[in-house]
PDB file of C-alpha atoms in Angstrom:
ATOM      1  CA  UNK A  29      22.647   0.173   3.603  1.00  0.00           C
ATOM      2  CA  UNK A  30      21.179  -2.090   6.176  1.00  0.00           C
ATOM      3  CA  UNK A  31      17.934  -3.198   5.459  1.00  0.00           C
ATOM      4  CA  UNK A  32      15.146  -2.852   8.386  1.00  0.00           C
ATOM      5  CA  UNK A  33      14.094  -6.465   9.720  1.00  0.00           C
ATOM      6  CA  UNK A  34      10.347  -7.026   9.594  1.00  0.00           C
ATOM      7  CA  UNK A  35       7.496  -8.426  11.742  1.00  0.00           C
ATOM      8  CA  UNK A  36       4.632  -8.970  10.217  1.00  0.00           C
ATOM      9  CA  UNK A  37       1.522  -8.411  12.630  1.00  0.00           C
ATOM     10  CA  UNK A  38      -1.545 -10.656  12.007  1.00  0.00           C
ATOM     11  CA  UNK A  39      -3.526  -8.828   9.985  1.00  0.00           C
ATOM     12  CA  UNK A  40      -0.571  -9.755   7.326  1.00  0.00           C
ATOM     13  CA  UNK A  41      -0.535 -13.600   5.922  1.00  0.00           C
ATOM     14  CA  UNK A  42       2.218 -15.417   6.575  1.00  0.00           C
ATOM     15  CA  UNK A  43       3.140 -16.306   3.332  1.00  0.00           C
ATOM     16  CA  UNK A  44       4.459 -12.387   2.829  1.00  0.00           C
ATOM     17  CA  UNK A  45       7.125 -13.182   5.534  1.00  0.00           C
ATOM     18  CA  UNK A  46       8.239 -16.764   3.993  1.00  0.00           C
ATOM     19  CA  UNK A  47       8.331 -15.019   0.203  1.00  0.00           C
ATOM     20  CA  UNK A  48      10.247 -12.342   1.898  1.00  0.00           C
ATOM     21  CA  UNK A  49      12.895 -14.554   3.201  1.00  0.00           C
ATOM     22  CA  UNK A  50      13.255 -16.822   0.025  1.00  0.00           C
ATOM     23  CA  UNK A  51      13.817 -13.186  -1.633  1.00  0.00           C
ATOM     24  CA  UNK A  52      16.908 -12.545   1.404  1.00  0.00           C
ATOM     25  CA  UNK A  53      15.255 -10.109   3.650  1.00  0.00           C
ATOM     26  CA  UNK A  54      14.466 -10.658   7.451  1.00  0.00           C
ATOM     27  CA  UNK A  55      11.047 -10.774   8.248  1.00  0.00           C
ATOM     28  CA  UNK A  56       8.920 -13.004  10.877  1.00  0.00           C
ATOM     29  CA  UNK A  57       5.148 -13.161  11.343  1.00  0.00           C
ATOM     30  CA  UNK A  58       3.081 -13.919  14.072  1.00  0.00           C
ATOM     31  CA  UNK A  59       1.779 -16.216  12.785  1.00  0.00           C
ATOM     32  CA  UNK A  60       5.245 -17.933  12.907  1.00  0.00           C
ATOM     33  CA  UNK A  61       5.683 -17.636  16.920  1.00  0.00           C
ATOM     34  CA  UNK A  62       2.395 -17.734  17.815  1.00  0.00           C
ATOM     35  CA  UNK A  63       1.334 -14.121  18.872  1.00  0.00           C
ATOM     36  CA  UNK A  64      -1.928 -14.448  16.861  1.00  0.00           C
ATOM     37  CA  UNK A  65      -4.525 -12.826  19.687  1.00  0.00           C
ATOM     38  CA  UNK A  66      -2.159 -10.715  21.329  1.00  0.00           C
ATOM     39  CA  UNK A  67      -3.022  -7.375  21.646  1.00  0.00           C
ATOM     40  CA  UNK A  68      -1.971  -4.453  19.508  1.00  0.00           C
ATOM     41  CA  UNK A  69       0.389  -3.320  22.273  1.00  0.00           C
ATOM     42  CA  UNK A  70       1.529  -6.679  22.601  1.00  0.00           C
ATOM     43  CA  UNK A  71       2.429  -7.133  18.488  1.00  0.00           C
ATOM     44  CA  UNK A  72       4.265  -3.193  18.894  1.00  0.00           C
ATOM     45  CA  UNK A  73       6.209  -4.147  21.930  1.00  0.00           C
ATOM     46  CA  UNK A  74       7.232  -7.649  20.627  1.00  0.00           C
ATOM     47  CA  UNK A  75       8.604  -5.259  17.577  1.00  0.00           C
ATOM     48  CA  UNK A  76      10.197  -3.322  19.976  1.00  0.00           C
ATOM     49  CA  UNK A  77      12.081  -5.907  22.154  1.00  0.00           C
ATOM     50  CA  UNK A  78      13.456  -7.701  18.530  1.00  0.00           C
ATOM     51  CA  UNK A  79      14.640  -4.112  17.038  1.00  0.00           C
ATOM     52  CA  UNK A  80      11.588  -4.953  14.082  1.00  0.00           C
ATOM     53  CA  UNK A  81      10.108  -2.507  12.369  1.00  0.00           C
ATOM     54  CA  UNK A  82       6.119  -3.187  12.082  1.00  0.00           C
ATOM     55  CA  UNK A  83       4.082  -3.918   9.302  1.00  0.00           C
ATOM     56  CA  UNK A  84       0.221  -3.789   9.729  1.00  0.00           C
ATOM     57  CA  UNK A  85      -2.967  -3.092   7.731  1.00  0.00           C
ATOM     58  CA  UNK A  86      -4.724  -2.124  11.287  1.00  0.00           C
ATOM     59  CA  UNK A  87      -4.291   1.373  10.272  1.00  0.00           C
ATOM     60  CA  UNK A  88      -6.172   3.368  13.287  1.00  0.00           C
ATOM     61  CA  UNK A  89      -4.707   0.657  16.065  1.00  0.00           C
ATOM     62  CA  UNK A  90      -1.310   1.637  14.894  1.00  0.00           C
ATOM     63  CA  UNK A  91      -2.053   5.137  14.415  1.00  0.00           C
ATOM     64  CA  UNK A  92      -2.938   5.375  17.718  1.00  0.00           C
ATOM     65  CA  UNK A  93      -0.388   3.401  19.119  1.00  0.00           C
ATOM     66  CA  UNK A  94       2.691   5.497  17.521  1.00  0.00           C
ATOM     67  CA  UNK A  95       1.030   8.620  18.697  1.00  0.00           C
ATOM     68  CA  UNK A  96       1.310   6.735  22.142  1.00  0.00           C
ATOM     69  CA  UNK A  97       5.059   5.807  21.779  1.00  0.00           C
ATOM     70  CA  UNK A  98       5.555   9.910  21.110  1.00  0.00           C
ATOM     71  CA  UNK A  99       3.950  10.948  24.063  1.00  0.00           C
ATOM     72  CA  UNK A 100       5.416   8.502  26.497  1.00  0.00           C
ATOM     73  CA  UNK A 101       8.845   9.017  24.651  1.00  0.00           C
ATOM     74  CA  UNK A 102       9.320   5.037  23.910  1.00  0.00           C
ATOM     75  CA  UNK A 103      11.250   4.053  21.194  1.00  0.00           C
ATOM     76  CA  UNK A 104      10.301   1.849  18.105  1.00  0.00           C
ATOM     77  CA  UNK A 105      11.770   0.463  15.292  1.00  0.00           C
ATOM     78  CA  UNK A 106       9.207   1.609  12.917  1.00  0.00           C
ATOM     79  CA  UNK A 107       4.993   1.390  12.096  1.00  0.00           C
ATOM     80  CA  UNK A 108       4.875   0.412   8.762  1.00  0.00           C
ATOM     81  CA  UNK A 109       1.116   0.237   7.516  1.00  0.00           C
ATOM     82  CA  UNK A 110      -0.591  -0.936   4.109  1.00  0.00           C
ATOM     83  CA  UNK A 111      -4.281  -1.003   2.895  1.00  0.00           C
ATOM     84  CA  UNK A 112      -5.649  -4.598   2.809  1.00  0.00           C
ATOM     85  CA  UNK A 113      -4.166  -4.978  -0.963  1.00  0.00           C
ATOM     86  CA  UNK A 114      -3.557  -8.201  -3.323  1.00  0.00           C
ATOM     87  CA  UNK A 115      -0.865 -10.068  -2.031  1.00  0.00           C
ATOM     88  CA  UNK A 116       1.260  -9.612  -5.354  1.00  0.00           C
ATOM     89  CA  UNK A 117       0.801  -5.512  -4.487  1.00  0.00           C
ATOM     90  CA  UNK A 118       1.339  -5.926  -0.950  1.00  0.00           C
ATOM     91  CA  UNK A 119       4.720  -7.785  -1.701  1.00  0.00           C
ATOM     92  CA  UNK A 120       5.792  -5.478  -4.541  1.00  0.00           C
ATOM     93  CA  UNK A 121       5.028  -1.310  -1.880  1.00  0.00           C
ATOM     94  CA  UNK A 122       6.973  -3.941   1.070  1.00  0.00           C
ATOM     95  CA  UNK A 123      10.242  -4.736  -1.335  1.00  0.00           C
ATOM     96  CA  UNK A 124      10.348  -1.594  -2.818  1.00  0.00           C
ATOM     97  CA  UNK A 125      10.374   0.012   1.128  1.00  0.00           C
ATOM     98  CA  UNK A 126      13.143  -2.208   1.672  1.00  0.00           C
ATOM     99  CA  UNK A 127      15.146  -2.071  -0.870  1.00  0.00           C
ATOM    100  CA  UNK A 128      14.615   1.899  -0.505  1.00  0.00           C
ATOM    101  CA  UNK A 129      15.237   2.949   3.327  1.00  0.00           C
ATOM    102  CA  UNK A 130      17.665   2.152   5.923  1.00  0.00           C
ATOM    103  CA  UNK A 131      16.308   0.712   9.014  1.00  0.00           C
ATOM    104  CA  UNK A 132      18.203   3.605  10.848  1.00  0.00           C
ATOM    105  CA  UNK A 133      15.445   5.844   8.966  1.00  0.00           C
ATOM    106  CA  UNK A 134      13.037   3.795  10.419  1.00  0.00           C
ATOM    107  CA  UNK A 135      13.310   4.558  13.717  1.00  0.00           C
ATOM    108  CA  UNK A 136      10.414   6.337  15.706  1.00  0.00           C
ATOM    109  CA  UNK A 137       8.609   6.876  12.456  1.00  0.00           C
ATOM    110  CA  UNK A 138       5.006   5.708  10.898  1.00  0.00           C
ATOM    111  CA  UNK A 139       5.205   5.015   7.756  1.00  0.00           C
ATOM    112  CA  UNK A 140       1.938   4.509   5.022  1.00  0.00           C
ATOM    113  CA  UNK A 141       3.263   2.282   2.183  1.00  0.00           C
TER     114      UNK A 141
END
């Protein structure tokens, strides 16, 4: 099963993407390459050009902006979104996703962890 490769928008610490790397999967923040204060469009189509599926606690952004990939028929790699939870909790819903669906399920889907 291929596993889906992550970004992490900014609403995410960067310390979930480094843990998630130590632990083998592929995830990058934007905190990493600088995107912090980019746009929510911006963090989604960054996703998009890298083939990453998204995670996010900016629930109604994202909500809005998947509905907006339907309508305009633009494909994404996956809208993954979380409540603002523990970072233990966080890490724990994000590996068992992983570990749990293929990145080829992932595709054009929102997903609430």
């Amino acid at each position: 099963m291929e596993k889906a490769k992550l970004y992490l928008d900014e609403d995410i610490t960067d310390l979930l993407a480094r843990v998630l790397r130590t632990m083998g999967y592929d995830a990058v923040s934007a905190h990493e390459i600088k995107m912090e204060g980019r746009s929510d469009e911006d963090q989604l189509y960054y996703a998009i050009k890298n083939q990453r599926a998204l995670l996010t606690c900016n629930v109604s952004h994202f909500t809005n902006l998947a509905r907006m990939c339907y309508e305009k028929n633009i494909t994404h790699y996956g809208i993954v979104v979380t409540p603002q939870l523990d970072f233990k909790e966080i890490l724990r819903r994000v590996t068992v996703f992983l570990d749990n669906i293929p990145a080829t399920d992932l595709k054009d889907r929102y997903i609430w962890l």
